[in-house]
Coordinates of C-alpha atoms in Angstrom, one line a residue:
I16 CA 124.1 128.0 62.9
N17 CA 123.9 129.7 66.3
A18 CA 120.4 130.7 67.5
E19 CA 120.1 132.8 70.6
Y20 CA 116.7 132.9 72.3
G21 CA 115.6 135.5 74.8
G22 CA 116.4 139.1 75.4
Q23 CA 118.9 139.1 78.3
A24 CA 122.0 141.3 78.0
S25 CA 124.9 139.5 76.4
N26 CA 127.8 140.5 78.6
P27 CA 131.0 138.4 78.4
M28 CA 130.3 134.9 79.8
A29 CA 132.2 133.4 82.7
E30 CA 132.5 129.6 82.2
A31 CA 132.6 128.2 85.8
V32 CA 131.6 125.7 88.3
L33 CA 128.2 126.9 89.3
V34 CA 127.5 128.3 92.7
Q35 CA 124.5 127.5 94.8
P36 CA 121.6 127.8 94.1
L37 CA 122.5 127.5 90.4
Q38 CA 124.1 124.1 90.9
A39 CA 121.0 122.8 92.7
M40 CA 118.9 124.0 89.7
V41 CA 120.9 122.2 87.1
D42 CA 121.5 119.0 89.0
P43 CA 118.1 117.6 88.1
L44 CA 119.1 117.7 84.4
A45 CA 120.9 114.4 84.9
Q46 CA 117.4 112.8 84.9
L47 CA 117.3 113.4 81.2
G48 CA 120.8 112.1 80.6
I49 CA 122.1 115.7 80.1
G50 CA 125.7 116.4 81.0
L51 CA 127.0 119.6 82.5
S52 CA 130.2 121.5 81.6
A53 CA 131.0 124.7 83.5
G54 CA 134.8 125.3 83.4
S55 CA 137.0 126.4 86.3
A56 CA 135.8 127.9 89.6
A57 CA 138.7 130.4 89.4
N58 CA 137.0 132.0 86.4
F59 CA 133.7 132.6 88.2
S60 CA 133.3 136.0 89.9
G61 CA 129.9 135.3 91.2
G62 CA 128.5 138.1 89.0
P63 CA 125.9 138.2 86.3
N64 CA 125.7 136.2 83.1
T65 CA 127.1 132.9 84.2
K66 CA 127.2 130.4 81.3
C67 CA 126.5 126.7 81.7
S68 CA 127.2 124.4 78.7
L69 CA 124.9 121.3 78.3
T70 CA 125.4 118.1 76.3
V71 CA 122.0 116.9 75.3
P72 CA 121.5 113.4 73.8
L73 CA 119.2 113.1 70.8
A74 CA 118.9 110.2 68.3
C75 CA 122.2 108.8 69.6
N76 CA 124.0 112.1 68.9
T77 CA 124.9 115.0 71.2
L78 CA 123.5 118.5 70.9
H79 CA 125.4 121.4 72.5
W80 CA 123.2 123.9 74.3
E81 CA 124.0 126.7 76.7
L82 CA 122.2 128.3 79.6
M83 CA 122.9 131.8 80.6
F84 CA 121.9 132.9 84.0
A85 CA 121.4 136.7 84.5
D86 CA 122.4 136.4 88.2
P87 CA 123.9 133.8 90.5
S88 CA 120.7 133.4 92.4
G89 CA 118.8 132.0 89.4
A90 CA 115.8 134.2 90.3
S91 CA 115.0 134.8 86.6
P92 CA 114.7 132.3 83.8
P93 CA 118.0 131.6 82.0
D94 CA 118.5 132.5 78.3
L95 CA 119.3 129.7 75.9
I96 CA 121.8 129.2 73.0
L97 CA 121.1 126.3 70.7
H98 CA 124.0 125.6 68.5
C99 CA 123.4 124.3 65.0
S100 CA 119.6 124.7 65.2
D101 CA 117.2 126.4 62.9
M102 CA 114.2 125.9 65.2
P103 CA 112.4 129.2 66.0
V104 CA 111.8 129.6 69.8
L105 CA 110.0 132.4 71.6
L106 CA 111.2 131.9 75.1
A107 CA 108.4 134.0 76.7
S108 CA 105.8 131.7 75.1
M109 CA 107.1 128.6 76.8
T110 CA 104.9 127.3 79.7
S111 CA 108.0 126.4 81.7
V112 CA 109.3 129.9 81.5
R113 CA 105.9 131.5 82.5
D114 CA 105.7 129.1 85.5
Y115 CA 109.4 129.5 86.3
A116 CA 109.0 130.9 89.8
S117 CA 106.5 128.1 90.9
N118 CA 108.6 125.2 89.7
G119 CA 111.0 125.2 92.6
V120 CA 114.3 123.2 92.2
N121 CA 113.0 121.8 88.9
R122 CA 112.5 125.1 87.2
V123 CA 115.5 124.7 84.9
L124 CA 114.7 121.1 84.3
R125 CA 111.2 122.0 83.1
I126 CA 112.6 124.6 80.6
V127 CA 115.1 122.1 79.1
Q128 CA 112.6 119.3 79.1
E129 CA 110.0 121.5 77.2
L130 CA 112.7 122.7 74.8
L131 CA 113.8 119.1 74.1
E132 CA 110.3 118.0 73.3
M133 CA 109.9 121.0 71.0
T134 CA 113.2 119.9 69.3
K135 CA 111.9 116.4 68.8
K136 CA 108.7 117.6 67.2
H137 CA 110.6 120.0 65.0
E138 CA 112.9 117.3 63.8
L139 CA 110.0 114.9 63.0
A140 CA 108.3 117.6 61.0
R141 CA 111.5 118.5 59.1
V142 CA 112.3 114.9 58.3
A143 CA 108.7 114.4 57.0
H144 CA 109.6 116.8 54.2
F145 CA 112.8 115.2 53.1
P146 CA 112.6 114.4 49.3
N147 CA 113.4 110.7 49.9
D148 CA 110.5 108.3 49.2
R149 CA 112.2 105.3 50.9
L150 CA 112.9 107.4 54.0
Q151 CA 109.3 108.6 54.1
F152 CA 108.1 105.0 53.9
E153 CA 110.4 103.9 56.7
L154 CA 109.4 106.8 58.9
Q155 CA 105.7 106.0 58.5
T156 CA 106.3 102.5 59.8
V157 CA 107.9 103.6 63.1
T158 CA 106.3 107.0 63.8
E159 CA 104.3 105.5 66.7
W160 CA 107.2 103.7 68.2
P161 CA 107.5 104.9 71.9
G162 CA 110.6 107.1 72.4
L163 CA 111.4 107.6 68.7
E164 CA 114.0 110.3 68.1
L165 CA 115.1 111.9 64.9
L166 CA 118.0 114.2 64.0
S167 CA 118.5 115.6 60.5
N168 CA 121.3 117.4 58.7
V169 CA 120.1 119.3 55.7
E170 CA 123.6 119.9 54.3
T171 CA 124.6 116.2 54.2
A172 CA 121.0 115.0 53.7
E173 CA 121.5 112.5 56.5
V174 CA 118.8 111.5 58.9
H175 CA 119.5 109.7 62.2
F176 CA 116.8 107.6 63.8
G177 CA 117.3 106.8 67.6
I178 CA 114.9 104.0 68.6
P179 CA 114.8 102.6 72.2
I180 CA 114.6 98.8 72.8
R181 CA 113.0 97.9 76.1
S182 CA 113.3 94.7 78.1
S183 CA 110.7 92.0 77.6
N184 CA 108.7 93.3 80.6
E185 CA 109.2 96.9 79.4
A186 CA 110.7 97.9 82.8
V187 CA 114.1 98.9 81.5
V188 CA 115.4 100.6 78.3
L189 CA 118.1 98.2 77.3
A190 CA 119.6 100.1 74.3
K191 CA 119.0 102.4 71.5
L192 CA 119.3 101.4 67.9
Q193 CA 120.6 104.1 65.6
F194 CA 119.8 104.0 61.9
V195 CA 121.6 106.5 59.7
Y196 CA 120.0 107.1 56.3
G197 CA 122.1 108.9 53.6
V198 CA 121.3 110.6 50.4
D199 CA 121.2 107.4 48.3
P200 CA 117.8 105.7 48.9
S201 CA 119.1 102.5 47.4
Q202 CA 121.6 102.0 50.1
P203 CA 120.7 100.3 53.4
P204 CA 121.0 102.4 56.5
G205 CA 124.0 102.3 58.8
V206 CA 122.9 100.5 62.0
H207 CA 124.6 100.9 65.4
L208 CA 123.7 99.6 68.9
H209 CA 124.1 101.9 71.9
W210 CA 123.7 100.1 75.2
L211 CA 122.0 101.9 78.0
V212 CA 122.4 99.3 80.8
P213 CA 125.6 98.8 82.8
P214 CA 128.4 96.7 81.2
S215 CA 127.7 93.8 83.6
S216 CA 124.1 93.6 82.3
Q217 CA 125.1 93.6 78.6
P218 CA 125.0 90.2 76.9
Q219 CA 127.3 89.3 74.1
F220 CA 125.2 90.4 71.1
Q221 CA 125.9 91.0 67.4
L222 CA 123.4 92.9 65.2
P223 CA 122.1 90.8 62.4
G224 CA 122.8 91.9 58.8
W225 CA 120.5 94.1 56.9
T226 CA 119.1 92.4 53.7
Q227 CA 117.7 94.1 50.6
Q228 CA 114.3 92.7 51.6
D229 CA 114.3 94.3 55.0
C230 CA 112.3 97.4 56.0
L231 CA 113.0 99.4 59.1
V232 CA 110.1 98.1 61.3
E233 CA 110.7 94.4 60.3
Y234 CA 114.4 94.7 61.1
L235 CA 113.6 96.6 64.4
L236 CA 111.2 93.9 65.6
R237 CA 113.6 91.1 64.8
V238 CA 116.4 92.8 66.7
Q239 CA 114.1 93.6 69.6
G240 CA 113.1 90.0 70.0
Q241 CA 116.7 88.8 69.8
L242 CA 118.0 91.4 72.2
Q243 CA 115.3 90.8 74.7
Q244 CA 116.0 87.1 74.7
A245 CA 119.8 87.6 75.0
H246 CA 119.4 90.0 77.8
A247 CA 116.9 87.8 79.8
S248 CA 119.2 84.8 79.3
H249 CA 122.2 86.9 80.4
L250 CA 120.5 88.0 83.6
A251 CA 119.5 84.5 84.4
T252 CA 123.1 83.4 84.0
L253 CA 124.3 86.2 86.2
E254 CA 121.8 85.2 88.9
L255 CA 122.9 81.6 88.7
R256 CA 126.6 82.6 88.8
T257 CA 125.9 84.8 91.9
A258 CA 124.2 81.8 93.6
L259 CA 127.1 79.6 92.6
V260 CA 129.6 82.0 94.2
S261 CA 127.5 82.1 97.4
A262 CA 127.3 78.3 97.5
A263 CA 131.0 78.0 96.9
R264 CA 131.7 80.4 99.9
D265 CA 129.6 78.1 102.1
A266 CA 131.5 75.0 100.9
F267 CA 135.1 76.3 100.7
G268 CA 135.2 79.5 102.9
S269 CA 136.5 82.9 101.9
P270 CA 137.7 83.0 98.3
L271 CA 141.1 84.2 97.1
E272 CA 139.6 85.6 93.9
V273 CA 136.2 86.1 92.6
S274 CA 135.2 87.4 89.1
I275 CA 132.5 86.8 86.5
D276 CA 134.3 83.8 85.1
R277 CA 136.3 82.2 87.9
I278 CA 136.5 81.7 91.7
S279 CA 139.5 80.3 93.7
F280 CA 140.1 79.1 97.2
T281 CA 142.8 77.6 99.4
F282 CA 141.8 74.0 100.1
V283 CA 143.5 71.7 102.7
H284 CA 143.2 67.9 102.6
S285 CA 145.5 64.9 103.1
N286 CA 148.1 67.1 104.8
I287 CA 148.6 69.3 101.7
S288 CA 147.4 72.9 101.0
V289 CA 146.4 73.6 97.4
I290 CA 144.8 76.4 95.4
V291 CA 141.6 75.3 93.7
Q292 CA 140.2 77.4 90.9
F293 CA 136.8 76.9 89.2
N294 CA 136.7 78.4 85.7
I295 CA 133.1 79.2 84.8
P296 CA 132.5 79.2 81.1
V297 CA 130.1 81.5 79.2
E298 CA 127.8 78.6 78.5
F299 CA 127.4 77.6 82.1
P300 CA 125.5 75.6 83.3
N301 CA 125.2 73.8 80.0
Q302 CA 129.0 73.5 79.9
M303 CA 130.7 72.3 83.1
P304 CA 133.3 74.5 84.8
E305 CA 136.9 73.5 84.6
I306 CA 138.6 72.6 87.9
L307 CA 142.3 73.6 88.3
I308 CA 144.4 72.5 91.2
Q309 CA 147.8 74.1 91.9
S310 CA 150.3 73.5 94.6
L311 CA 150.6 76.3 97.1
F312 CA 154.3 75.8 98.0
A313 CA 156.0 73.1 95.9
Q314 CA 157.4 74.2 92.4
R315 CA 158.9 72.5 89.4
N316 CA 161.2 74.6 87.2
G317 CA 159.9 77.7 89.0
M318 CA 156.2 76.9 88.4
P319 CA 153.7 75.4 90.7
F320 CA 152.5 71.9 90.1
S321 CA 149.0 71.9 88.5
Q322 CA 146.3 69.6 87.3
S323 CA 143.1 70.4 85.5
F324 CA 139.9 68.5 85.3
K325 CA 137.5 69.2 82.4
E326 CA 135.5 66.0 82.8
Y327 CA 134.0 64.9 86.1
P328 CA 130.5 63.9 87.4
Y329 CA 128.3 66.8 86.4
S330 CA 124.7 67.7 85.6
P331 CA 123.6 71.2 84.5
R332 CA 120.4 70.5 86.5
W333 CA 122.2 70.4 89.8
P334 CA 121.5 73.5 92.0
P335 CA 124.6 75.5 93.0
Q336 CA 124.6 74.0 96.5
E337 CA 124.7 70.5 95.3
L338 CA 127.3 71.2 92.6
C339 CA 129.6 72.8 95.2
Q340 CA 129.2 69.8 97.6
R341 CA 130.0 67.4 94.7
W342 CA 133.1 69.6 93.8
R343 CA 134.2 69.2 97.4
A344 CA 133.8 65.4 97.3
F345 CA 135.6 65.2 94.0
L346 CA 138.6 67.2 95.3
I347 CA 138.8 65.0 98.4
E348 CA 139.0 62.0 96.0
K349 CA 141.6 63.5 93.7
I350 CA 144.0 65.5 95.9
P351 CA 145.8 62.4 97.4
G352 CA 146.8 61.5 93.8
F353 CA 147.9 65.0 93.2
K354 CA 150.0 64.9 96.4
N355 CA 151.6 61.7 95.3
T356 CA 152.6 63.3 91.9
I357 CA 154.3 66.1 93.8
T358 CA 156.1 64.0 96.3
S359 CA 157.4 61.7 93.6
T360 CA 158.9 64.6 91.7
Y361 CA 159.6 67.4 94.2
V362 CA 162.9 66.7 95.9
P363 CA 164.5 70.0 97.3
Q364 CA 162.2 70.4 100.2
S365 CA 159.3 68.7 102.0
I366 CA 155.8 69.9 101.4
P367 CA 154.5 72.0 104.3
S368 CA 151.8 70.0 106.1
A369 CA 148.5 71.2 107.2
A370 CA 145.9 70.0 109.6
P371 CA 143.7 67.3 108.0
L372 CA 140.2 68.4 106.7

């Protein structure tokens, strides 16, 4: 269903990269997570009726709206096309439209923001009349949940819940849980996790199963607690790893490689240069990192000599600075034996020497 709102003339649209000041007017839409699609600049003549396509997130789905600007200056409010919507909208009655001239660079943002709030209220009212007793019960338990979003499909009788999960201090929205209820009230909803934090801040997390005894709010509270705990633990681990990398730089110099799970250096001792790699496990600091030593020059059958250490003096309570100093002392102890292994096996050429540590 296409619903056009407003009374502007409907001349052929030119999908285009928007010119100033239109671009400045739509840029603030990113604050709402709204994407912009405007085609090729070559198709834009700078004339009237410029069309701007929006992707609007709602209940972990995407709505497709369009703005139509009557002129490239954006002096008058844009018209709107809401695809697949039955919500009645009288554009002239919207506060953001009446105050359009006084809203400055946020004038388009205010219109879309008001329209999105109207859409959320419309969906809540429509879902409240779905002939599904289980759905109505579940809806009542979460109606007051901050940030609840709903999206319904009358044809398929599906209802999508989008429910945000915040961090334990409520400073960050970690993710949204999407619950999809179908026409059969005896079937549990489909549950999907949509992360809203960067990949580096996402812990390894698997949603628990839904049991026949679960209701939506009980399941939601259980997942919220588990997710908050996993996220807090993950951030603490990242902070500790960052401190470990910094301490390792102080102890060993500039690294050859740094990643979330390993760091490597060139290390010189006992007239031999080696590559030392510390492999940091997911369970660090409860599980000790593996130390891998590789020859820098000598090879056997085309491969460098190597030796790994998975057991050595270690305590998860040591701060990063102490751990790195103990690593250094351990390497100084072990590298002479590693050198002897190479010299007793490696015949073709001598091992390049280096200044003693």
